[in-house]
Amino acid sequence: MKKIISLFLAVSMMLSVFIPAYAIETEESVHNADECTNIPVIIVRGMDFGGLYVDYGTENERSAINTDAGMIIKGVLKAIGTGIVKFNLDEVVDGVIEIVNDIFKNFSMDENGDSLYNVDVPKYPESADNYDNLRTGEGFEYGMVRTCIETFGEGHTYYVNYDWRLDPYVVADDIHAAVETAIKNTGHDKVNIVCCSMGGIMTVAYLTEYGYEKVNRCLFMSSTFCGAQVASDLMVGKVDIAPENLYNYLKYTVSDNNVLSSLIDILNFFGGFDVLTKLTDYILENYKEEIYDDAIIPIFGRMLTLWGLTQPEDYENAIDYVLGGRTAKNAGFLKRTDALQDMMKNRTALINEMIENGVGIAVVAHYDAPLAPVYENADFNGDSILETYQMSGYATVAKYGETLGDNYVTENPEYISPDRVVDLSTALFPEYTYIIKGAPHVSGSYGTDYADFLVWLLSYDGEFYAGASDEYPQFMVSDSSQSLKAFD
Ligand SMILES: [Zn+2]
């Protein structure tokens, strides 16, 4: 008996010594953070307008945008039919508003700014290499994710997808979860955050709510970290279609097609855009209020993201225009919009504090493309989606197609682009801001120069400021295939 007990004890002792040792050894052979110089990357994507689903993950799952062709055709026929028969534009506008509501009904938020319907998005809680579609991405954020997986190794890349209508403070919780998972899985104590487009304001919310202690670098790529003029204009009723803006945008859209491009020039020569915009002006003059009351406000009015993107100088006007003022009924909602405006007000101080405490910051903004010609300030220079003014952190930027002029005086000649279109002197973080002429919105497609630039931003092991490498100077030129060269 004694023999058996002592044998049992001996075996237990051996097991207790060897099993944990063995367990630790296997874990270390997979990844030892002390010996690894690859810092995990969190990619916070931009707005995926068509990426929302009703009853996501159930058998009833369907796109939140209702594009049932039968419904749309029926609506259009009804609108045009009754309008023409009765010779009445009111009927046409009513019909169009009805169709728009049918298409976007699922986007609606409740009066507190939360989703009215059961809408969600695909989420990626594990490291990105666990998902086939993320390992094989090509363009935009997907290309970035693939580049990061291949460059920094498995388990080092995390992708944050979110419902872009939501309060950025709600999305901040998802970013926090990704940061914590990355740290837990890899054993590293910090992450690099790459926030793209709408991901900018979401990341500002994360940094505000959870701090920057776990952030090594933060890259603001074509981002909304300073809001967006298009959202601001929408919220104060500055909807407008100007002939020059329409012409510029169409020319840009068809720039690869000589025939269409010439047709647009001919149309412009004969005043076609003036005629066209006289019609839209007439519609806006007579129906803007109705369009806002019955379509824009019910669909977009309570999206907290848009309230965060609204520029401070437009904010109170937006409250009057969209909500009818600071009424008691709106108090709950306004508490949240006020919080977002405060967050954006404190953003500059927060990022400066991050820089002082050793967090690497890069702001990357593009220009030389016109914007969607549907709002008053669509004559701003941009990257066809967002305005360079906000993406760059408020650089001084000439209107699209113009320069700042020969008489323009900059505070610092080093900070003006060689074509005198962008002056970084007025930007919030000029030392850390890159300006790239001609690059598309959220570049970084797989296999491009721009992807190499992204890798450099994430891995460069030296003093981190714009232009730290001769290869990637502060002012660069790109083309649509995202090649990069110095602009001088
Ligand atoms: Zn590692």
Coordinates of C-alpha atoms and ligand atoms in Angstrom, one line a residue:
M1 CA 0.0 0.0 0.0
K2 CA 2.8 2.4 1.0
K3 CA 4.5 1.6 -2.3
I4 CA 1.4 2.5 -4.2
I5 CA 0.9 5.7 -2.3
S6 CA 4.5 6.7 -2.8
L7 CA 4.4 5.8 -6.5
F8 CA 1.2 7.9 -6.7
L9 CA 2.9 10.8 -5.0
A10 CA 5.9 10.5 -7.2
V11 CA 3.8 10.5 -10.4
S12 CA 1.7 13.4 -9.1
M13 CA 4.9 15.4 -8.3
M14 CA 6.3 14.6 -11.7
L15 CA 3.1 15.7 -13.4
S16 CA 2.9 18.9 -11.3
V17 CA 6.4 19.8 -12.3
F18 CA 6.3 18.9 -15.9
I19 CA 2.8 19.7 -17.1
P20 CA 2.8 23.4 -16.4
A21 CA 6.4 23.7 -17.8
Y22 CA 5.3 21.9 -20.9
A23 CA 2.2 24.1 -21.2
I24 CA 4.2 27.3 -20.9
E25 CA 6.7 26.0 -23.4
T26 CA 4.1 25.4 -26.1
E27 CA 2.6 28.8 -25.6
E28 CA 6.0 30.5 -25.8
S29 CA 6.9 28.6 -29.0
V30 CA 3.8 30.1 -30.6
H31 CA 4.5 33.7 -29.6
N32 CA 6.9 35.4 -27.2
A33 CA 6.0 39.0 -27.0
D34 CA 9.3 39.9 -25.4
E35 CA 11.1 38.7 -28.5
C36 CA 8.6 40.0 -31.0
T37 CA 8.9 43.5 -32.4
N38 CA 5.6 43.4 -34.3
I39 CA 3.0 45.5 -32.4
P40 CA -0.6 44.3 -32.9
V41 CA -2.7 46.5 -35.2
I42 CA -6.3 47.5 -34.7
I43 CA -8.0 48.6 -38.0
V44 CA -11.1 50.7 -37.4
R45 CA -12.8 50.8 -40.8
G46 CA -14.8 53.6 -42.3
M47 CA -18.6 53.8 -43.0
D48 CA -19.9 50.8 -44.8
F49 CA -23.1 52.4 -46.1
G50 CA -24.6 49.2 -47.5
G51 CA -23.2 46.9 -44.8
L52 CA -26.0 47.0 -42.3
Y53 CA -28.4 44.0 -41.9
V54 CA -31.8 43.5 -40.3
D55 CA -32.0 40.4 -38.1
Y56 CA -28.4 39.7 -38.7
G57 CA -27.3 36.1 -38.2
T58 CA -30.9 34.7 -38.3
E59 CA -32.7 33.1 -41.2
N60 CA -34.5 36.4 -41.8
E61 CA -31.2 38.3 -42.3
R62 CA -31.5 40.9 -45.1
S63 CA -29.8 44.1 -46.1
A64 CA -31.1 47.1 -44.2
I65 CA -31.4 48.9 -47.5
N66 CA -34.6 47.7 -49.0
T67 CA -33.9 47.4 -52.8
D68 CA -36.8 45.2 -53.7
A69 CA -37.0 46.1 -57.4
G70 CA -40.8 45.5 -57.6
M71 CA -41.4 48.0 -54.8
I72 CA -39.2 50.6 -56.3
I73 CA -40.5 50.3 -59.9
K74 CA -44.1 50.4 -58.6
G75 CA -43.2 53.5 -56.6
V76 CA -41.5 55.3 -59.5
L77 CA -44.3 54.5 -61.9
K78 CA -46.8 55.7 -59.4
A79 CA -44.9 59.0 -58.8
I80 CA -44.3 59.7 -62.5
G81 CA -47.7 58.4 -63.5
T82 CA -49.8 60.4 -61.1
G83 CA -47.5 63.4 -61.6
I84 CA -47.8 63.5 -65.3
V85 CA -51.5 62.6 -65.5
K86 CA -52.3 65.4 -63.0
F87 CA -49.5 67.6 -64.3
N88 CA -48.5 68.1 -60.7
L89 CA -44.9 68.2 -59.3
D90 CA -46.3 67.8 -55.8
E91 CA -47.4 64.3 -56.6
V92 CA -44.0 63.4 -58.0
V93 CA -42.1 64.7 -55.0
D94 CA -44.5 62.9 -52.6
G95 CA -44.0 59.7 -54.6
V96 CA -40.2 60.0 -54.5
I97 CA -40.2 60.7 -50.7
E98 CA -42.3 57.6 -50.3
I99 CA -39.8 55.5 -52.3
V100 CA -36.9 56.9 -50.4
N101 CA -38.6 56.1 -47.1
D102 CA -39.3 52.5 -48.3
I103 CA -35.7 52.1 -49.2
F104 CA -34.1 53.5 -46.1
K105 CA -36.8 52.9 -43.4
N106 CA -34.5 50.4 -41.6
F107 CA -31.9 53.2 -41.0
S108 CA -34.3 55.0 -38.7
M109 CA -33.2 55.7 -35.1
D110 CA -35.5 56.1 -32.1
E111 CA -35.8 59.4 -30.3
N112 CA -32.7 58.7 -28.1
G113 CA -30.5 57.9 -31.1
D114 CA -30.5 54.1 -30.8
S115 CA -31.5 51.9 -33.7
L116 CA -35.3 51.6 -34.1
Y117 CA -35.0 48.2 -35.7
N118 CA -33.0 45.1 -35.1
V119 CA -30.0 46.1 -37.3
D120 CA -26.4 44.8 -36.9
V121 CA -23.2 44.2 -38.9
P122 CA -20.8 41.3 -39.2
K123 CA -18.2 41.4 -36.4
Y124 CA -14.8 40.0 -36.2
P125 CA -13.9 39.3 -32.5
E126 CA -10.9 37.1 -33.2
S127 CA -7.7 38.1 -34.9
A128 CA -8.3 38.9 -38.6
D129 CA -6.3 35.9 -39.9
N130 CA -9.2 33.7 -38.7
Y131 CA -11.5 35.0 -41.4
D132 CA -11.1 34.1 -45.1
N133 CA -12.5 37.4 -46.4
L134 CA -10.0 39.3 -44.3
R135 CA -7.0 37.2 -45.4
T136 CA -7.6 37.8 -49.0
G137 CA -8.7 41.5 -49.2
E138 CA -7.6 43.8 -52.0
G139 CA -8.9 47.4 -51.6
F140 CA -9.4 49.9 -48.9
E141 CA -9.5 48.6 -45.3
Y142 CA -9.6 45.0 -46.5
G143 CA -6.3 45.5 -48.3
M144 CA -4.8 47.1 -45.2
V145 CA -5.9 44.2 -43.1
R146 CA -4.4 41.7 -45.4
T147 CA -1.1 43.6 -45.6
C148 CA -1.0 43.8 -41.8
I149 CA -1.7 40.1 -41.4
E150 CA 1.1 39.2 -43.9
T151 CA 3.5 41.7 -42.5
F152 CA 3.0 41.4 -38.7
G153 CA 2.1 37.8 -38.5
E154 CA -0.9 35.8 -37.4
G155 CA -2.8 37.0 -34.3
H156 CA -1.4 40.6 -34.7
T157 CA -4.2 42.2 -36.8
Y158 CA -7.8 43.0 -35.6
Y159 CA -10.6 44.5 -37.7
V160 CA -13.4 46.6 -36.2
N161 CA -16.6 46.8 -38.2
Y162 CA -19.5 48.6 -36.7
D163 CA -22.9 50.1 -37.2
W164 CA -21.9 53.6 -38.5
R165 CA -25.2 55.2 -37.4
L166 CA -24.5 54.6 -33.7
D167 CA -23.2 56.9 -31.0
P168 CA -19.4 56.9 -31.4
Y169 CA -19.3 56.1 -27.6
V170 CA -21.1 52.8 -28.3
V171 CA -18.6 51.9 -31.1
A172 CA -15.8 52.9 -28.7
D173 CA -16.7 49.8 -26.6
D174 CA -16.1 47.6 -29.7
I175 CA -12.7 49.2 -30.3
H176 CA -11.9 48.7 -26.6
A177 CA -12.8 45.1 -26.9
A178 CA -10.5 44.6 -29.9
V179 CA -7.6 46.3 -28.1
E180 CA -8.1 44.1 -25.0
T181 CA -8.3 40.9 -27.1
A182 CA -5.2 41.8 -29.0
I183 CA -3.2 42.5 -25.8
K184 CA -4.5 39.3 -24.2
N185 CA -3.9 37.1 -27.2
T186 CA -0.4 38.4 -28.1
G187 CA 1.0 39.3 -24.7
H188 CA 2.1 42.7 -26.1
D189 CA 1.1 45.6 -23.8
K190 CA 0.2 48.2 -26.6
V191 CA -1.4 48.3 -30.0
N192 CA -1.3 50.5 -33.1
I193 CA -4.6 51.9 -34.2
V194 CA -5.3 52.6 -37.8
C195 CA -8.6 54.5 -38.2
C196 CA -10.1 55.1 -41.6
S197 CA -12.7 57.7 -42.6
M198 CA -15.6 57.4 -40.2
G199 CA -13.3 55.3 -38.0
G200 CA -11.7 58.6 -37.1
I201 CA -14.5 59.9 -34.9
M202 CA -15.1 56.4 -33.5
T203 CA -11.4 56.3 -32.4
V204 CA -11.6 59.8 -30.8
A205 CA -14.5 58.4 -28.8
Y206 CA -12.4 55.4 -27.8
L207 CA -9.4 57.6 -26.8
T208 CA -11.7 59.9 -24.8
E209 CA -13.5 57.1 -23.0
Y210 CA -10.7 54.6 -22.4
G211 CA -7.5 56.6 -22.6
Y212 CA -4.4 56.1 -24.7
E213 CA -2.3 54.0 -22.2
K214 CA -2.6 51.0 -24.5
V215 CA -1.9 52.9 -27.7
N216 CA 1.6 52.9 -29.3
R217 CA 0.7 54.7 -32.5
C218 CA -2.5 56.1 -33.9
L219 CA -2.9 56.8 -37.6
F220 CA -5.8 58.9 -38.8
M221 CA -6.2 57.9 -42.5
S222 CA -8.6 60.0 -44.6
S223 CA -10.5 60.4 -41.3
T224 CA -13.3 62.2 -39.6
F225 CA -11.3 63.0 -36.5
C226 CA -12.4 66.7 -37.1
G227 CA -15.8 65.9 -38.4
A228 CA -17.0 66.4 -41.9
Q229 CA -18.4 69.4 -43.8
V230 CA -20.9 67.3 -45.7
A231 CA -22.5 66.1 -42.5
S232 CA -22.5 69.7 -41.1
D233 CA -24.2 71.1 -44.3
L234 CA -26.8 68.3 -44.3
M235 CA -27.7 69.1 -40.7
V236 CA -28.3 72.8 -41.3
G237 CA -30.2 72.4 -44.5
K238 CA -27.4 73.5 -46.8
V239 CA -28.5 71.2 -49.6
D240 CA -27.6 72.7 -52.9
I241 CA -26.6 71.6 -56.4
A242 CA -24.4 74.2 -58.1
P243 CA -23.6 73.9 -61.8
E244 CA -19.8 74.2 -61.4
N245 CA -19.8 71.5 -58.6
L246 CA -21.9 69.2 -60.7
Y247 CA -19.7 69.7 -63.8
N248 CA -16.5 69.1 -61.8
Y249 CA -17.8 66.0 -60.1
L250 CA -19.1 64.4 -63.4
K251 CA -15.8 65.3 -65.2
Y252 CA -13.9 63.6 -62.4
T253 CA -16.2 60.5 -62.4
V254 CA -15.7 59.9 -66.1
S255 CA -12.1 61.0 -66.3
D256 CA -11.1 57.6 -67.8
N257 CA -13.6 57.9 -70.6
N258 CA -12.8 60.4 -73.3
V259 CA -16.2 60.2 -75.1
L260 CA -18.2 60.9 -71.9
S261 CA -15.8 63.5 -70.8
S262 CA -16.2 65.4 -74.1
L263 CA -20.0 65.0 -73.9
I264 CA -19.9 66.6 -70.5
D265 CA -17.9 69.5 -71.9
I266 CA -20.3 70.0 -74.7
L267 CA -23.3 69.9 -72.3
N268 CA -21.5 72.5 -70.2
F269 CA -20.7 74.7 -73.2
F270 CA -24.4 74.9 -74.2
G271 CA -25.4 75.7 -70.6
G272 CA -26.9 72.3 -69.9
F273 CA -25.7 72.3 -66.3
D274 CA -27.4 75.7 -65.7
V275 CA -30.7 74.4 -67.0
L276 CA -30.4 71.2 -65.0
T277 CA -29.6 73.1 -61.7
K278 CA -32.4 75.6 -62.4
L279 CA -34.7 72.6 -62.1
T280 CA -33.1 71.3 -58.9
D281 CA -33.1 74.9 -57.5
Y282 CA -36.8 75.1 -58.3
I283 CA -37.5 71.8 -56.5
L284 CA -35.4 72.8 -53.5
E285 CA -37.0 76.2 -53.3
N286 CA -40.5 74.7 -53.2
Y287 CA -40.0 71.3 -51.6
K288 CA -36.9 71.4 -49.4
E289 CA -38.9 71.7 -46.2
E290 CA -41.0 68.8 -47.2
I291 CA -38.0 66.7 -48.2
Y292 CA -36.4 67.4 -44.9
D293 CA -39.5 66.8 -42.8
D294 CA -40.6 63.7 -44.5
A295 CA -37.4 62.0 -45.6
I296 CA -34.0 63.5 -44.4
I297 CA -35.0 64.1 -40.8
P298 CA -36.9 60.8 -40.2
I299 CA -34.1 58.8 -41.8
F300 CA -30.9 60.7 -40.7
G301 CA -32.0 63.2 -38.1
R302 CA -31.3 61.0 -35.0
M303 CA -28.0 59.4 -36.1
L304 CA -25.6 60.4 -33.4
T305 CA -22.6 59.9 -35.7
L306 CA -23.8 62.8 -37.8
W307 CA -24.2 65.0 -34.7
G308 CA -20.6 64.3 -33.8
L309 CA -19.4 65.1 -37.3
T310 CA -21.3 68.5 -37.3
Q311 CA -18.9 71.4 -37.1
P312 CA -19.0 73.4 -33.8
E313 CA -20.1 76.6 -35.6
D314 CA -23.1 74.8 -37.1
Y315 CA -24.2 72.8 -34.1
E316 CA -26.8 75.1 -32.5
N317 CA -28.3 75.8 -36.0
A318 CA -28.5 72.1 -36.6
I319 CA -30.4 71.6 -33.3
D320 CA -32.9 74.3 -34.5
Y321 CA -33.1 73.0 -38.0
V322 CA -33.4 69.2 -37.4
L323 CA -34.9 69.0 -33.9
G324 CA -36.8 72.3 -33.7
G325 CA -34.7 73.7 -30.8
R326 CA -33.6 72.7 -27.3
T327 CA -37.0 71.5 -26.2
A328 CA -37.7 69.4 -23.1
K329 CA -38.8 66.5 -25.4
N330 CA -35.3 66.5 -26.9
A331 CA -33.4 66.7 -23.6
G332 CA -32.3 63.0 -23.6
F333 CA -31.1 63.1 -27.1
L334 CA -29.4 66.4 -26.7
K335 CA -27.4 65.1 -23.7
R336 CA -25.8 62.7 -26.1
T337 CA -25.2 65.2 -28.9
D338 CA -23.7 67.7 -26.4
A339 CA -21.4 64.9 -25.1
L340 CA -20.2 64.3 -28.7
Q341 CA -19.6 68.0 -29.4
D342 CA -17.6 68.2 -26.1
M343 CA -15.6 65.2 -27.1
M344 CA -14.7 66.8 -30.4
K345 CA -13.9 70.1 -28.6
N346 CA -11.4 68.2 -26.3
R347 CA -9.9 66.1 -29.1
T348 CA -7.0 68.5 -29.9
A349 CA -5.9 68.7 -26.2
L350 CA -6.2 65.0 -25.9
I351 CA -4.0 64.2 -29.0
N352 CA -1.4 66.8 -27.9
E353 CA -1.3 65.1 -24.5
M354 CA -0.8 61.7 -26.3
I355 CA 2.1 63.2 -28.3
E356 CA 3.7 64.6 -25.2
N357 CA 3.5 61.1 -23.6
G358 CA 5.2 59.4 -26.5
V359 CA 2.2 58.1 -28.5
G360 CA 3.1 58.3 -32.3
I361 CA 0.5 60.2 -34.3
A362 CA 0.1 60.5 -38.0
V363 CA -2.7 62.3 -39.9
V364 CA -2.9 61.5 -43.6
A365 CA -5.2 63.5 -45.9
H366 CA -5.6 63.6 -49.7
Y367 CA -6.8 66.3 -52.1
D368 CA -7.4 67.1 -55.7
A369 CA -10.8 65.5 -56.2
P370 CA -14.2 67.2 -56.2
L371 CA -17.0 66.3 -53.8
A372 CA -20.5 65.0 -54.3
P373 CA -22.2 68.1 -55.7
V374 CA -25.2 68.1 -53.4
Y375 CA -24.3 70.5 -50.6
E376 CA -23.3 74.2 -50.4
N377 CA -19.7 73.6 -49.5
A378 CA -19.2 70.9 -52.2
D379 CA -16.7 73.4 -53.8
F380 CA -14.2 72.4 -51.1
N381 CA -11.2 70.4 -52.2
G382 CA -11.4 66.7 -51.2
D383 CA -10.8 63.1 -52.1
S384 CA -14.2 62.7 -53.7
I385 CA -15.7 61.5 -50.4
L386 CA -14.6 63.9 -47.6
E387 CA -13.1 67.4 -47.4
T388 CA -9.3 67.9 -47.1
Y389 CA -10.0 70.7 -44.6
Q390 CA -11.3 68.4 -41.9
M391 CA -9.3 65.3 -42.8
S392 CA -6.1 67.3 -42.4
G393 CA -7.1 68.7 -39.1
Y394 CA -8.0 72.1 -40.5
A395 CA -5.2 73.0 -42.9
T396 CA -6.0 76.0 -45.1
V397 CA -7.1 74.5 -48.4
A398 CA -8.0 76.3 -51.7
K399 CA -11.3 75.5 -53.3
Y400 CA -11.3 72.6 -55.7
G401 CA -9.5 73.5 -59.0
E402 CA -8.0 76.7 -57.5
T403 CA -4.8 77.6 -55.6
L404 CA -4.4 79.9 -52.6
G405 CA -3.0 82.5 -55.0
D406 CA 0.3 84.2 -55.4
N407 CA -0.5 86.8 -52.7
Y408 CA -1.3 84.2 -50.1
V409 CA 1.1 84.5 -47.2
T410 CA 1.8 81.4 -45.2
E411 CA 2.9 81.3 -41.6
N412 CA 5.5 78.8 -42.5
P413 CA 6.7 78.3 -46.1
E414 CA 7.7 74.7 -45.3
Y415 CA 4.1 73.8 -44.8
I416 CA 2.6 74.8 -48.1
S417 CA 2.2 72.3 -50.9
P418 CA 4.3 73.0 -54.0
D419 CA 1.2 73.7 -56.0
R420 CA 0.0 76.2 -53.3
V421 CA -3.3 74.4 -52.7
V422 CA -2.8 73.2 -49.1
D423 CA -1.2 75.1 -46.2
L424 CA -0.5 73.0 -43.2
S425 CA 0.5 76.0 -41.0
T426 CA -3.1 76.3 -39.7
A427 CA -3.5 72.5 -39.2
L428 CA -3.8 71.1 -35.6
F429 CA -0.8 68.8 -35.9
P430 CA 1.3 70.1 -38.9
E431 CA 4.5 68.2 -37.8
Y432 CA 2.6 64.9 -38.0
T433 CA 0.4 65.5 -41.0
Y434 CA 1.0 64.0 -44.5
I435 CA -0.7 65.6 -47.5
I436 CA -1.0 63.4 -50.7
K437 CA -2.2 64.9 -54.0
G438 CA -4.4 62.6 -56.1
A439 CA -4.7 59.6 -53.8
P440 CA -8.2 58.1 -53.5
H441 CA -10.2 58.1 -50.2
V442 CA -8.8 55.5 -47.8
S443 CA -5.9 54.2 -49.9
G444 CA -3.7 51.3 -48.9
S445 CA -4.8 48.7 -51.4
Y446 CA -2.9 45.5 -51.2
G447 CA 0.3 45.4 -53.1
T448 CA 0.6 49.2 -53.8
D449 CA 3.2 51.8 -52.8
Y450 CA 0.6 53.1 -50.4
A451 CA 0.4 49.7 -48.6
D452 CA 4.2 50.0 -48.1
F453 CA 3.7 53.5 -46.7
L454 CA 1.2 52.0 -44.3
V455 CA 3.7 49.4 -43.2
W456 CA 6.3 52.1 -42.7
L457 CA 4.0 54.1 -40.6
L458 CA 3.3 51.1 -38.4
S459 CA 6.8 49.8 -38.1
Y460 CA 9.3 52.7 -38.5
D461 CA 11.6 52.5 -35.5
G462 CA 12.7 56.1 -35.1
E463 CA 11.5 59.6 -34.2
F464 CA 8.0 59.6 -35.6
Y465 CA 7.0 62.7 -37.5
A466 CA 5.9 63.5 -41.0
G467 CA 8.8 63.3 -43.4
A468 CA 11.0 61.3 -41.0
S469 CA 11.9 59.2 -44.0
D470 CA 13.1 60.6 -47.3
E471 CA 11.1 57.9 -49.0
Y472 CA 7.8 59.3 -47.6
P473 CA 8.1 63.1 -47.4
Q474 CA 5.3 65.2 -45.9
F475 CA 3.9 66.2 -49.4
M476 CA 3.5 63.4 -51.9
V477 CA 1.7 62.8 -55.2
S478 CA -0.2 59.7 -56.0
D479 CA -2.3 58.4 -58.9
S480 CA -5.4 56.3 -58.9
S481 CA -3.2 53.1 -58.6
Q482 CA -1.8 54.5 -55.4
S483 CA 1.8 54.9 -56.4
L484 CA 3.6 57.4 -54.3
K485 CA 6.4 59.9 -55.0
A486 CA 7.7 63.1 -53.5
F487 CA 5.9 66.2 -54.5
D488 CA 8.5 68.9 -55.1
Ligands
ZN1 ZN 4.1 39.8 -31.4

